[in-house]
Every structure is written in structure tokens, then in C-alpha cells.
Short mmCIF file of C-alpha atoms in Angstrom, two decimals:
data_model
loop_
_atom_site.label_atom_id
_atom_site.label_comp_id
_atom_site.label_asym_id
_atom_site.label_seq_id
_atom_site.Cartn_x
_atom_site.Cartn_y
_atom_site.Cartn_z
CA MET P 1 48.16 -12.07 -16.03
CA ARG P 2 48.43 -8.39 -16.29
CA ASN P 3 44.48 -8.70 -16.80
CA ASP P 4 43.61 -4.60 -18.76
CA ILE P 5 45.86 -6.49 -21.54
CA ILE P 6 42.80 -7.49 -24.82
CA PRO P 7 44.51 -11.84 -24.64
CA GLY P 8 46.25 -12.42 -27.87
CA MET P 9 47.33 -8.73 -27.91
CA PRO P 10 49.95 -7.75 -26.20
CA ASN P 11 49.94 -3.65 -27.06
CA ALA P 12 46.41 -3.40 -26.91
CA ARG P 13 44.51 -2.39 -23.87
CA LEU P 14 40.94 -2.13 -22.62
CA PRO P 15 39.72 1.07 -21.61
CA LEU P 16 39.14 1.60 -17.31
CA ALA P 17 35.38 1.99 -17.37
CA HIS P 18 35.05 -1.77 -19.42
CA LYS P 19 37.26 -3.49 -17.32
CA ALA P 20 35.19 -1.83 -13.66
CA THR P 21 32.09 -2.69 -15.14
CA ALA P 22 30.10 -6.18 -14.80
CA ALA P 23 28.47 -6.94 -18.28
CA PRO P 24 24.63 -6.18 -18.09
CA GLU P 25 21.83 -9.12 -17.61
CA ARG P 26 19.43 -9.50 -20.00
CA LEU P 27 17.52 -6.44 -21.14
CA ARG P 28 14.36 -6.65 -20.88
CA GLN P 29 10.64 -5.05 -22.13
CA PHE P 30 8.23 -3.77 -19.96
CA CYS P 31 4.44 -2.46 -21.78
CA THR P 32 4.04 0.52 -18.50
CA PHE P 33 0.56 2.02 -16.78
CA HIS P 34 -1.14 3.63 -14.83
CA ILE P 35 -3.48 3.25 -12.13
CA ASP P 36 -3.82 7.00 -9.54
CA MET P 37 -0.61 7.41 -9.20
CA SER P 38 1.27 3.94 -9.82
CA HIS P 39 3.59 4.08 -12.26
CA PHE P 40 2.72 -0.42 -12.89
CA GLY P 41 4.63 -2.77 -16.00
CA VAL P 42 4.68 -6.64 -17.33
CA ASP P 43 6.76 -7.91 -19.16
CA ILE P 44 6.39 -7.73 -23.35
CA LEU P 45 7.02 -11.68 -23.50
CA ASP P 46 3.06 -11.98 -21.40
CA VAL P 47 1.11 -8.78 -24.27
CA GLN P 48 -1.11 -9.46 -26.67
CA GLU P 49 -2.06 -5.74 -27.28
CA VAL P 50 -3.36 -2.92 -26.16
CA THR P 51 -7.24 -2.18 -26.74
CA VAL P 52 -10.31 0.16 -25.24
CA ALA P 53 -11.79 -0.50 -22.71
CA PRO P 54 -15.43 -1.90 -23.74
CA LYS P 55 -17.64 -1.85 -20.36
CA PRO P 56 -17.37 -4.91 -19.14
CA THR P 57 -20.37 -7.64 -18.46
CA LYS P 58 -20.27 -7.72 -14.47
CA ALA P 59 -20.44 -11.14 -13.94
CA HIS P 60 -23.20 -12.51 -11.29
CA HIS P 61 -21.27 -14.55 -8.20
CA ALA P 62 -18.11 -14.06 -9.26
CA PRO P 63 -14.99 -12.26 -6.61
CA ARG P 64 -14.72 -8.55 -5.84
CA HIS P 65 -11.27 -8.78 -9.30
CA VAL P 66 -13.88 -9.46 -12.15
CA ALA P 67 -14.60 -6.62 -13.63
CA GLY P 68 -16.76 -8.42 -15.83
CA VAL P 69 -16.59 -9.84 -19.44
CA VAL P 70 -16.41 -8.16 -22.54
CA ASN P 71 -16.29 -9.24 -26.16
CA ILE P 72 -12.75 -8.08 -28.04
CA ARG P 73 -14.02 -10.01 -32.36
CA GLY P 74 -15.78 -13.06 -31.01
CA GLN P 75 -13.82 -13.52 -27.82
CA ILE P 76 -15.74 -14.14 -24.13
CA VAL P 77 -12.91 -11.90 -22.49
CA LEU P 78 -12.71 -12.09 -18.67
CA CYS P 79 -11.64 -8.77 -17.28
CA LEU P 80 -10.14 -8.28 -13.56
CA ASP P 81 -10.28 -5.31 -11.69
CA LEU P 82 -6.72 -4.32 -11.17
CA ARG P 83 -7.48 -1.34 -9.30
CA SER P 84 -9.01 -4.41 -6.69
CA ILE P 85 -5.89 -6.22 -6.99
CA LEU P 86 -4.31 -4.32 -5.57
CA GLY P 87 -5.65 -3.19 -2.82
CA MET P 88 -6.68 0.23 -5.51
CA PRO P 89 -9.83 2.07 -4.50
CA PRO P 90 -12.25 2.52 -7.17
CA ALA P 91 -12.66 4.50 -10.03
CA GLU P 92 -14.99 5.34 -12.85
CA PRO P 93 -13.96 4.51 -16.14
CA THR P 94 -11.86 7.80 -18.69
CA ALA P 95 -11.44 8.54 -21.32
CA ASP P 96 -7.65 6.82 -21.00
CA THR P 97 -9.12 3.54 -19.71
CA ARG P 98 -7.49 1.08 -21.68
CA LEU P 99 -7.54 -3.03 -21.65
CA ILE P 100 -4.67 -5.23 -21.28
CA LEU P 101 -5.17 -8.38 -23.27
CA PHE P 102 -2.75 -10.88 -21.94
CA LYS P 103 -0.92 -14.16 -24.45
CA ARG P 104 -2.34 -17.92 -24.19
CA LYS P 105 0.19 -18.42 -21.88
CA VAL P 106 -0.67 -16.66 -19.08
CA HIS P 107 -4.04 -16.81 -19.43
CA GLU P 108 -6.60 -17.78 -21.46
CA ASN P 109 -8.73 -14.94 -23.22
CA LEU P 110 -7.77 -12.71 -19.99
CA GLY P 111 -7.58 -8.81 -19.44
CA VAL P 112 -6.85 -6.10 -17.56
CA LEU P 113 -8.33 -2.28 -16.52
CA VAL P 114 -5.09 0.32 -16.05
CA ASP P 115 -6.08 3.74 -16.01
CA ARG P 116 -4.01 4.92 -18.54
CA VAL P 117 -1.46 3.33 -21.30
CA GLY P 118 2.84 4.19 -21.19
CA ASP P 119 5.01 3.62 -23.17
CA ILE P 120 6.87 0.33 -24.22
CA VAL P 121 10.80 1.03 -21.75
CA GLU P 122 13.89 -1.42 -21.99
CA VAL P 123 15.02 -1.61 -18.65
CA ASP P 124 18.28 -3.87 -17.63
CA GLY P 125 17.85 -7.45 -15.95
CA GLY P 126 19.42 -6.70 -13.20
CA ALA P 127 18.60 -2.59 -12.14
CA ILE P 128 15.56 -5.13 -10.87
CA GLU P 129 14.65 -5.15 -7.23
CA SER P 130 12.92 -8.41 -6.84
CA ARG P 131 10.27 -8.14 -3.63
CA HIS P 132 11.54 -9.25 -0.32
CA ARG P 133 8.34 -7.65 1.39
CA PRO P 134 4.81 -7.41 0.31
CA ILE P 135 5.28 -3.68 -1.55
CA LEU P 136 2.27 -1.00 -2.14
CA ALA P 137 1.01 1.00 -4.73
CA ALA P 138 0.27 4.10 -4.01
CA GLY P 139 -3.04 5.45 -2.41
CA ALA P 140 -3.36 0.81 -1.34
CA GLU P 141 -4.91 -0.40 1.34
CA PRO P 142 -2.62 -2.90 3.34
CA GLU P 143 -5.64 -4.30 4.61
CA LYS P 144 -6.38 -4.86 1.01
CA THR P 145 -3.12 -5.97 -0.41
CA VAL P 146 -3.13 -9.93 0.14
CA ALA P 147 -3.67 -9.82 -3.34
CA SER P 148 -1.02 -7.81 -4.60
CA SER P 149 1.52 -9.05 -2.87
CA GLU P 150 1.84 -11.63 -5.00
CA ALA P 151 1.17 -9.69 -8.40
CA VAL P 152 3.34 -7.36 -7.64
CA MET P 153 7.47 -9.30 -7.92
CA GLY P 154 9.49 -6.68 -8.32
CA VAL P 155 10.31 -2.83 -8.36
CA CYS P 156 13.05 -0.74 -11.03
CA LYS P 157 13.89 2.79 -10.92
CA LEU P 158 13.11 4.21 -14.03
CA GLU P 159 14.48 8.42 -14.60
CA GLY P 160 11.84 10.19 -12.95
CA ALA P 161 9.15 7.62 -11.59
CA LEU P 162 9.02 4.01 -9.31
CA MET P 163 7.78 1.24 -11.96
CA LEU P 164 6.35 -2.17 -10.38
CA ILE P 165 6.22 -4.74 -12.38
CA LEU P 166 3.77 -7.06 -11.72
CA ASP P 167 3.78 -11.09 -12.50
CA ALA P 168 1.45 -11.45 -14.75
CA ALA P 169 0.71 -15.19 -15.10
CA ALA P 170 0.27 -13.94 -10.72
CA LEU P 171 -3.22 -13.02 -11.99
CA PRO P 172 -4.98 -15.20 -12.85
CA ARG P 173 -4.67 -17.16 -8.92
CA THR P 174 -5.48 -13.89 -7.14
CA VAL P 175 -8.81 -14.68 -8.89
CA ASP P 176 -9.23 -18.50 -7.69
CA ALA P 177 -7.81 -16.81 -4.26
CA ALA P 178 -10.90 -14.97 -4.07
CA PHE P 179 -13.31 -17.68 -5.08
CA SER P 180 -12.41 -19.61 -1.77
CA GLU P 181 -12.30 -16.91 -0.16
#
């Protein structure tokens, strides 16, 4: 049987481009953001909201990855310093700094500070390359990337940029690991 003939319709033929391409994998949406010159994304299904970042209150004896806690509409939220988790140098907050809050399925009352938020991008799941070795963000210090090697789950080429994809569920584990250091 010829594979360019549509079953049940012997006179109809599939377009050649249709035959040659594999079915696309499931489309995924990512909330994108920037830290320094690096472009990141987290699965939109893990994000509850993005808000202007209030100044975190420092938590004494907290690991270096914890920026502090913030009060968001009466809820105390643990605020992680994503720069520290990714092994990047510290920076002062700017007017563009935002707090990405995650849904409870990731961790109850958890957010991360980012330099600025990008767009929501839709990516074919097949375009995501899983990491086989640690991936460093631009400006990351290799000796401080233990946490980032777990947090970065893959990379995806976008138009004009590479997006490092973070595993939101791995972020709380980096704090837990820091407590045991």
C-alpha cells in the first residue's frame, strides 16, 4: 500500500510536506524572565501570578538561597534568591524586579525574585533539549552551580535567544539541601 494515499480515498493524496514531518509533540507554555543576560522560563502551569517584588524581610539563619519573606495579601511567602540558586552574582533590585509566585502544587507560599519578566511563549515539546550535564547561566560562577544543575531541566532555542527551562519543583529542594550544608 502506498503511504501517500489517504485510506478510504484512493484518489486523494497527502501533501508531501505532511508525509515527511513527524507529528508535533505537545505544545507547552512558559512564563519567561531574565536574570542579567540569561533568558529563563518556567512552565506556566506552575505559576500562580507575577507581582511587583516587595522588599523581602531577611530571615535570620536562613540559607543563602533565601532572600527573605514577603507579605502578599496576608499570606507570608518564602522568597528565594534565584541569582544565588543559579550561582550568579548578587544585584540590587530595580524597578523591573518581579516576584514570580508558584502554585501550591510546587510548594506552599513560594516565590522567586527575577530581574524582569518577559512574555508567555509557546514551545513544541520536541524542541526542548533535556540537560545531560550542568547548564550554566551567563555570568554564573561554576563553583556555585550545584543547585542550578538540579534546577535547570533543559534548554530551548527561541528566535534570537536560548531559554533555560527551570524545574519549579526543584527550587524548594535547593533550599532544603542548603539547610543540610
